[in-house]
CSV table of C-alpha atoms and ligand atoms in Angstrom, one decimal:
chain,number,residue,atom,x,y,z
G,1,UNK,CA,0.0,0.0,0.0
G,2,UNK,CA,1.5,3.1,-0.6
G,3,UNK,CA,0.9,6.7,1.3
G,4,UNK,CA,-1.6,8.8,-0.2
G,5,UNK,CA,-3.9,5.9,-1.4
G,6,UNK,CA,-4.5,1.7,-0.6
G,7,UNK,CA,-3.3,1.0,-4.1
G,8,UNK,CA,-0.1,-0.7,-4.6
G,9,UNK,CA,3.1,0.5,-5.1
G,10,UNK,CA,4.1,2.1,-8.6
G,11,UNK,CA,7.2,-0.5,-9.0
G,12,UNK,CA,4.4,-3.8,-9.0
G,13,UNK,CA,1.9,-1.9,-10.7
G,14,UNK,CA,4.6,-1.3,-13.7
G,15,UNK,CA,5.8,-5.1,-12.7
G,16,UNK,CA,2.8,-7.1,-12.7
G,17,UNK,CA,1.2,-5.2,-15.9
G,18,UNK,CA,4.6,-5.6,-17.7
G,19,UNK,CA,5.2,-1.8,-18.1
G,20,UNK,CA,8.7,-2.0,-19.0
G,21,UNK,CA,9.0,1.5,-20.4
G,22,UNK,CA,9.2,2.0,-24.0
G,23,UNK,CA,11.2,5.1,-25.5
G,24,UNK,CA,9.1,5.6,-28.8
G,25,UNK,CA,6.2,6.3,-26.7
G,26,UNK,CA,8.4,8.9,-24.5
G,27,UNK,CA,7.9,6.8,-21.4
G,28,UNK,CA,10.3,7.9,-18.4
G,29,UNK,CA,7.6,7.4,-15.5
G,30,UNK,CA,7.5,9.1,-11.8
G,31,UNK,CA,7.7,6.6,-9.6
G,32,UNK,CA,8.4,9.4,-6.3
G,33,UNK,CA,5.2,10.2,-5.0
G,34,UNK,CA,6.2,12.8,-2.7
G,35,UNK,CA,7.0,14.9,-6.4
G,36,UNK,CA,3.9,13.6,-7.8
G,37,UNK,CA,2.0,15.2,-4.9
G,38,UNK,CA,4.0,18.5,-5.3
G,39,UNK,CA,3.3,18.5,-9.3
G,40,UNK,CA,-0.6,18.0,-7.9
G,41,UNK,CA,-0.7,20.4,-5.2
G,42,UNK,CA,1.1,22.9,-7.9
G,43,UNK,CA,-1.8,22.5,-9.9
G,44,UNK,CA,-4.3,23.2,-7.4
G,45,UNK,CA,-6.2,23.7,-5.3
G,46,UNK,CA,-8.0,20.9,-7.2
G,47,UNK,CA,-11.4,20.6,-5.4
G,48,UNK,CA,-14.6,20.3,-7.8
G,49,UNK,CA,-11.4,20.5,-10.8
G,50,UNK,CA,-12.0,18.1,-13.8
G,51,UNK,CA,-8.4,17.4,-14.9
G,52,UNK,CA,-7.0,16.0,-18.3
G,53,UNK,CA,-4.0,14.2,-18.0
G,54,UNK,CA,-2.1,13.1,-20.8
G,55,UNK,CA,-0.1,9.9,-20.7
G,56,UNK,CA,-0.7,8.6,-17.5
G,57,UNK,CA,0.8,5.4,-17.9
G,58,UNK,CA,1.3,3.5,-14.7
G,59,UNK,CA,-0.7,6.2,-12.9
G,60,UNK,CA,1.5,7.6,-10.1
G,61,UNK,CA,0.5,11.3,-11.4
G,62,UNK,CA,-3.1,10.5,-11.4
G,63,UNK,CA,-3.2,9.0,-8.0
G,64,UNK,CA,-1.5,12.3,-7.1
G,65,UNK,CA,-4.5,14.5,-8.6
G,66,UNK,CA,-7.1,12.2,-7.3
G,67,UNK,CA,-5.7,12.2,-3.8
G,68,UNK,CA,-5.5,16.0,-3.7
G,69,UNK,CA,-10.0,16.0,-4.9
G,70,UNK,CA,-9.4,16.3,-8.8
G,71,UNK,CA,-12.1,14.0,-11.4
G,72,UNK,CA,-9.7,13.1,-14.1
G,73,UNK,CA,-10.2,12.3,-17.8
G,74,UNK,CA,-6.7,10.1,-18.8
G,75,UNK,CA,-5.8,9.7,-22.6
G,76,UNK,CA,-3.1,7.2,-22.9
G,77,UNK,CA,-1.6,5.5,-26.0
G,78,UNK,CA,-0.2,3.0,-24.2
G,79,UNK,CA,-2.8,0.0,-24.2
G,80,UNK,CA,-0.5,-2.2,-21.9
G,81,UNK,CA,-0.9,0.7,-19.1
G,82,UNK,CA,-5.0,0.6,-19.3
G,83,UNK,CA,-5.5,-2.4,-16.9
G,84,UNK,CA,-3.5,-0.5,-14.6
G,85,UNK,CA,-5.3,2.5,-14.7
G,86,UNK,CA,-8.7,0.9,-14.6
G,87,UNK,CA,-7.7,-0.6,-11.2
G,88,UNK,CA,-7.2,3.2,-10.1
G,89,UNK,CA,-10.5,4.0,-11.4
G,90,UNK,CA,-12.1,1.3,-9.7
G,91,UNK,CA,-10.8,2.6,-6.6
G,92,UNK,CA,-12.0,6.2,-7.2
G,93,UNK,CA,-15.3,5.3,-9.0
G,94,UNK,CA,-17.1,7.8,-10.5
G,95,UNK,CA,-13.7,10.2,-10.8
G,96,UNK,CA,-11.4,8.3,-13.3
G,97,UNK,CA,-12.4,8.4,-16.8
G,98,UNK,CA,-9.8,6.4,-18.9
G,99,UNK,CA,-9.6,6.5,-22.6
G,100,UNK,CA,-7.0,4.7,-25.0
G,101,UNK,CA,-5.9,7.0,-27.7
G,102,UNK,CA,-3.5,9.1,-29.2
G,103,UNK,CA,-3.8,12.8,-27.3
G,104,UNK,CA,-2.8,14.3,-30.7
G,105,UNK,CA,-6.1,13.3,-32.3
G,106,UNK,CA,-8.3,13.4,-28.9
G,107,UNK,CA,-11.3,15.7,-28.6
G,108,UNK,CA,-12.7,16.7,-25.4
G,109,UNK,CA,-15.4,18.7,-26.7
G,110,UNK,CA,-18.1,15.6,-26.4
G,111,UNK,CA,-16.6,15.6,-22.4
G,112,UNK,CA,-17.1,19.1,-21.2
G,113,UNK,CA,-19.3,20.0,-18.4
G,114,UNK,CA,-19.6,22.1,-15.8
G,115,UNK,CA,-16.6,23.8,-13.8
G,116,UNK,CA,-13.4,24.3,-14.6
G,117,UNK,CA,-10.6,22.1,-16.9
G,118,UNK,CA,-7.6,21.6,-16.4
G,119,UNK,CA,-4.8,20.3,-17.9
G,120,UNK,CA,-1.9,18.4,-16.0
G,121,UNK,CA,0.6,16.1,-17.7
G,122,UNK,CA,4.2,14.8,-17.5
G,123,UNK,CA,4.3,14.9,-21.2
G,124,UNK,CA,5.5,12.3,-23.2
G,125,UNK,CA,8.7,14.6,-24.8
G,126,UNK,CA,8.4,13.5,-28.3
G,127,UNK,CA,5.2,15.1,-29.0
G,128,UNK,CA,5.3,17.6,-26.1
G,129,UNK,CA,5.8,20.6,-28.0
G,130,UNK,CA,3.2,19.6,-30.5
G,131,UNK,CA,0.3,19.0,-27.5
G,132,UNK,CA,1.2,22.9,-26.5
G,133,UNK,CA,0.7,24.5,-29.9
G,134,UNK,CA,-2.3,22.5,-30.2
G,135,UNK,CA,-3.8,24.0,-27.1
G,136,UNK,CA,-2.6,27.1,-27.8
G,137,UNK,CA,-3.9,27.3,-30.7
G,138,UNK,CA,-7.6,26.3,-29.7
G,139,UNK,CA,-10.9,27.4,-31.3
G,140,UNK,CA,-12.7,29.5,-29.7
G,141,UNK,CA,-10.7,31.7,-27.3
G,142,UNK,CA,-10.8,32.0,-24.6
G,143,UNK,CA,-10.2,27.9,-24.5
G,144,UNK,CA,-12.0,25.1,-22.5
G,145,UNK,CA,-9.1,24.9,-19.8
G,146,UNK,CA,-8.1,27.6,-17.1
G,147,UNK,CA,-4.3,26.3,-17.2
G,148,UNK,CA,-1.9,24.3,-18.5
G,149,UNK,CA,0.4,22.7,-15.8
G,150,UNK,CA,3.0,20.5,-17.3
G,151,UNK,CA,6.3,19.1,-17.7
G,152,UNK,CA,8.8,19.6,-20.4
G,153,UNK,CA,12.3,19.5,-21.5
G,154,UNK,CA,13.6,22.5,-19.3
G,155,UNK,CA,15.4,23.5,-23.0
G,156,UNK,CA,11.9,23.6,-24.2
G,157,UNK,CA,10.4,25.3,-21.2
G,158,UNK,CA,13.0,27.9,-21.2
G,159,UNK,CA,12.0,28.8,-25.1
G,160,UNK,CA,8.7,29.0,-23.7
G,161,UNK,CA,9.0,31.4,-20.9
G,162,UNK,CA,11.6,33.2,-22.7
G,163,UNK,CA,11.5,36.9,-23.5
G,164,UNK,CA,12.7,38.9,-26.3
G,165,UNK,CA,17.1,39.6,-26.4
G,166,UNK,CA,17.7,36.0,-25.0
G,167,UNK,CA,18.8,33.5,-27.4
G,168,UNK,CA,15.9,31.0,-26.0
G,169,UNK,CA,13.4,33.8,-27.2
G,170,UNK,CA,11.9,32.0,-30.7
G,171,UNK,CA,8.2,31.0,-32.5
G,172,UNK,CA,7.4,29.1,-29.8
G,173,UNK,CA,8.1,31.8,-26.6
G,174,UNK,CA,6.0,34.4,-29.2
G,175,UNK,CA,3.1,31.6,-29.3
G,176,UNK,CA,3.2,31.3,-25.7
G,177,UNK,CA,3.0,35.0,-25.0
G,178,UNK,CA,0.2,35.9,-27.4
G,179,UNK,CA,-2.2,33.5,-25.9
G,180,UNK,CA,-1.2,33.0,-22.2
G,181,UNK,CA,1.1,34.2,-19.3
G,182,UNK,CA,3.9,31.3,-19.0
G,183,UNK,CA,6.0,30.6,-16.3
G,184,UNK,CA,8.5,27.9,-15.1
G,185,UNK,CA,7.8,26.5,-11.6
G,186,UNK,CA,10.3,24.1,-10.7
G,187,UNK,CA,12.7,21.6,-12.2
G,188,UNK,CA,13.3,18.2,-11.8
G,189,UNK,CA,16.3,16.0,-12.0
G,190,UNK,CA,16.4,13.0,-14.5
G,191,UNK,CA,17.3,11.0,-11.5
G,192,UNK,CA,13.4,11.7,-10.1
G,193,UNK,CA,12.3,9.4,-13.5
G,194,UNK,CA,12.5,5.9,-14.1
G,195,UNK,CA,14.3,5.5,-16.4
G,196,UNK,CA,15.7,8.9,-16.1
G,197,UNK,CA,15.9,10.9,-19.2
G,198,UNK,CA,19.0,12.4,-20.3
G,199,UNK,CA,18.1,16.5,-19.7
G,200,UNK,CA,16.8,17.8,-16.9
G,201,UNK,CA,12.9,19.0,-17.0
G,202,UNK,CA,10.8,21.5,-16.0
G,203,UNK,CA,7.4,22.3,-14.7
G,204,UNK,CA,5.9,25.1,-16.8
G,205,UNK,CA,2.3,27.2,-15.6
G,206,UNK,CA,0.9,29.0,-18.3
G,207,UNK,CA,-2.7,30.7,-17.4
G,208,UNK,CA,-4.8,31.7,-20.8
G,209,UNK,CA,-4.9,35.1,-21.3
G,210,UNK,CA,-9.1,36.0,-21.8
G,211,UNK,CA,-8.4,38.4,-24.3
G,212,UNK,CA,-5.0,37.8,-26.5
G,213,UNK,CA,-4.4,41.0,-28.9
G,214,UNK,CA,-6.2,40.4,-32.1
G,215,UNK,CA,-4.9,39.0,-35.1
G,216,UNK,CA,-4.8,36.2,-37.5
G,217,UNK,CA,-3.1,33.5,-35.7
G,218,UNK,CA,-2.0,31.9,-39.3
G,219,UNK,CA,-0.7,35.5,-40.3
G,220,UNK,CA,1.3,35.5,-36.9
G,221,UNK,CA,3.0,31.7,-37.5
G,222,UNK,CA,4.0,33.6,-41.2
G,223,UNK,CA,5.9,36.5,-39.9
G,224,UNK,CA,7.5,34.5,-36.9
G,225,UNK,CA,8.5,32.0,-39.2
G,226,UNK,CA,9.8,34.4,-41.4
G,227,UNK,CA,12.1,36.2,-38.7
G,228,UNK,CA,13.3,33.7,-36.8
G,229,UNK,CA,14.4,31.3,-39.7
G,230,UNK,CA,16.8,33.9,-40.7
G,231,UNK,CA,17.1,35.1,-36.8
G,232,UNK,CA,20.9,37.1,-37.4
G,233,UNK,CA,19.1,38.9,-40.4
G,234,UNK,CA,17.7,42.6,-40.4
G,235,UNK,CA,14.1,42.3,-40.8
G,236,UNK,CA,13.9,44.2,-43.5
G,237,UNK,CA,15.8,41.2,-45.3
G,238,UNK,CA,14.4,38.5,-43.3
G,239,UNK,CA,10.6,39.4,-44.1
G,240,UNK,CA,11.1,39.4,-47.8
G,241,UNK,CA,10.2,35.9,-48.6
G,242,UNK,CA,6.7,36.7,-47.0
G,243,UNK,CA,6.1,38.2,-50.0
G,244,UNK,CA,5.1,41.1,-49.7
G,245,UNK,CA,7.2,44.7,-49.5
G,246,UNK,CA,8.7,44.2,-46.4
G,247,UNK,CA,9.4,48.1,-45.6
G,248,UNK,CA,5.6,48.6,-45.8
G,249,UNK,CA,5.0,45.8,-43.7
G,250,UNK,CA,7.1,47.2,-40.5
G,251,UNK,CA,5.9,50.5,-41.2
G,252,UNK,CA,2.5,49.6,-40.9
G,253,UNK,CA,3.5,47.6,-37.7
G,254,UNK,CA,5.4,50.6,-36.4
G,255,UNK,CA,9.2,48.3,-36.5
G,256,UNK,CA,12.2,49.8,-37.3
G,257,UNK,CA,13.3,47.7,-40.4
G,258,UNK,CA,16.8,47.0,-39.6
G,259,UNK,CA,15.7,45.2,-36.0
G,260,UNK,CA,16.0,41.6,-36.0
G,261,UNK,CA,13.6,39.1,-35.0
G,262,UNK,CA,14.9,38.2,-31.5
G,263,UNK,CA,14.4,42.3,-30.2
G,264,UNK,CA,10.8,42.3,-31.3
G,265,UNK,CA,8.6,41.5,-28.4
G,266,UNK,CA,5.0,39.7,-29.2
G,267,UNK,CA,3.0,42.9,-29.1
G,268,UNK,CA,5.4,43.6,-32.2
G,269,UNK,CA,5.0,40.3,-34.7
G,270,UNK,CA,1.1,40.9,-33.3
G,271,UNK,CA,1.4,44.4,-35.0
G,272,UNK,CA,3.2,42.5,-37.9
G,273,UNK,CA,0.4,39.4,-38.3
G,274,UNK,CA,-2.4,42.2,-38.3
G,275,UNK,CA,-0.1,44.0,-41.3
G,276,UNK,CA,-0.1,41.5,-43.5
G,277,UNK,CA,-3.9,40.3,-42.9
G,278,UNK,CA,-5.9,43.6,-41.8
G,279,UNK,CA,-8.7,42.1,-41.8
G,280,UNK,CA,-8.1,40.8,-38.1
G,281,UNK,CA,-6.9,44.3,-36.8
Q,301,LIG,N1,2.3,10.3,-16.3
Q,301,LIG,C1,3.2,9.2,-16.2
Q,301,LIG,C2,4.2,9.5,-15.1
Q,301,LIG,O1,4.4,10.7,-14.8
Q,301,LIG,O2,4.9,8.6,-14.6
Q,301,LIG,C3,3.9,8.8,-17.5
Q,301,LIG,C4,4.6,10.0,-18.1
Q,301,LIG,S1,5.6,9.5,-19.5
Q,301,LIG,C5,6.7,10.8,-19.6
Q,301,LIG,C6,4.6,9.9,-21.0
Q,301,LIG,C7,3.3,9.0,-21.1
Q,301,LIG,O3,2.6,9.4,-22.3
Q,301,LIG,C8,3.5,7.5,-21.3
Q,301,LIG,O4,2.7,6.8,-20.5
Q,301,LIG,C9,3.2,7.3,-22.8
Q,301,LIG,O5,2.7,5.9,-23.0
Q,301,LIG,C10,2.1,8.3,-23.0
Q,301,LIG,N2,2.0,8.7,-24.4
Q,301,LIG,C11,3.0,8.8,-25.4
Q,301,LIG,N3,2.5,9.2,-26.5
Q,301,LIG,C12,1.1,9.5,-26.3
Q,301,LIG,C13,0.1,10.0,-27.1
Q,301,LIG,N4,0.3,10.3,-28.4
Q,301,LIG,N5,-1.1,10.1,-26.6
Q,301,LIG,C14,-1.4,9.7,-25.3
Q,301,LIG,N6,-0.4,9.3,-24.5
Q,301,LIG,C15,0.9,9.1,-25.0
């Protein structure tokens, strides 16, 4: 039996279900539950909180956010790990709702309700970055969770939270800060993960922002694609292959043309996205 719950230990849960972790399914599991209550409680308070967890896997995370009063909706890939977790929700009935799938593909509209979502996840690394633009990226804003709590590379969570003159500071950090207010709260050593990844990782916050500056969010991937793919490059020069006359675009968007991409903050490439598509302005 373990602390928080009656269920059994994580290491015969992974033994007797045969969870041997795989890397192609980014599998490096939490097996300390004194950090999967502090990723919980970081996420919380989670009373009357409906959380979706990606990748649970053997389930020490979910324990966590069911100990500390969250319902849970789980998507995992994995269909070795779905015993496991059924055993968890069997234990919580009513509060564990597990699906098998791909989190890239699942949709959560049919499984809204009332009260708040939430979404909590030691993301699986290959597609980590990939599950953030998604929900960053959600229509309609404001989106269907109040905030993202999850773990990342901490090279990826530092391009997240990073802000403009730092060489982190790219697409994805410009993403981030349109649509939400990101910040890192703690890291965690590869030794805290079994096995334990090469990099150390980090536990990223970001809270949606209700209303994000308008503009075409297509028009926005366009010119930060176009300026940070030629980062070093004025952006006079750099803006040219959006093809359009780049000296009208920053003038428009109030930039001084011989700027480069990394000194532009996001209210700037916002001023930029509604330049070349003004019919979002
Ligand atoms: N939450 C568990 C923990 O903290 O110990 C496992 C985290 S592990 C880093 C990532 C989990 O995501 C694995 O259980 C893996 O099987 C699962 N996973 C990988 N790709 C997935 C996908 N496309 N959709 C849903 N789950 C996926």
């Amino acid at each position: 039996m373990s602390a928080i719950d009656d269920l059994p230990p994580l290491r015969e849960v992974i033994r007797r279900h045969e969870l041997s972790a795989r890397k192609s399914l980014g599998q490096n599991f939490l097996l300390d539950l004194n950090l999967t209550a502090r990723i919980a409680r970081a996420a919380g308070p989670l009373d009357e909180v409906t959380v979706l967890e990606v990748g649970p896997g053997p389930g020490g995370l979910t324990r966590a956010l069911l100990a500390e009063g969250a319902n849970v909706i789980a998507v995992e890939r994995d269909e070795r790990a779905i015993a496991a977790l059924n055993e968890i929700a069997a234990h919580y009935p009513g509060r564990l709702r597990v699906t098998a799938g791909d989190a890239l593909t699942f949709d959560i509209a049919p499984r809204l309700g009332a009260g708040p979502i939430r979404v909590v996840a030691n993301l699986p690394y290959n597609i980590a970055t990939a599950l953030l633009v998604r929900w960053l990226t959600v229509e309609p804003w404001p989106p269907w969770y109040d905030r993202l709590v999850l773990m990342f590379q901490r090279e990826v969570a530092q391009r997240i939270v990073a802000v403009p003159g730092s060489k982190t500071y790219g697409r994805l950090s410009v993403l981030a800060g349109w649509r939400a207010e990101a910040k890192i709260l703690f890291d965690v050593a590869p030794s805290a993960f079994v096995p334990p990844p090469k990099v150390t990782s980090s536990l990223v916050q970001l809270l949606p922002r209700v209303a994000p500056p308008a503009c075409d969010r297509r028009a926005l991937e366009r010119v930060t694609e176009a300026a940070f793919g030629q980062r070093r490059k004025m952006l006079r020069q750099s803006l040219k292959q959006l093809g359009v006359d780049p000296i009208t675009l920053l003038e428009a968007a109030g930039l001084d043309p011989t700027a480069r991409a990394e000194d532009i903050p996001v209210e700037g490439f916002v001023a930029l996205a509604r330049a070349l598509n003004p019919t979002f302005a």
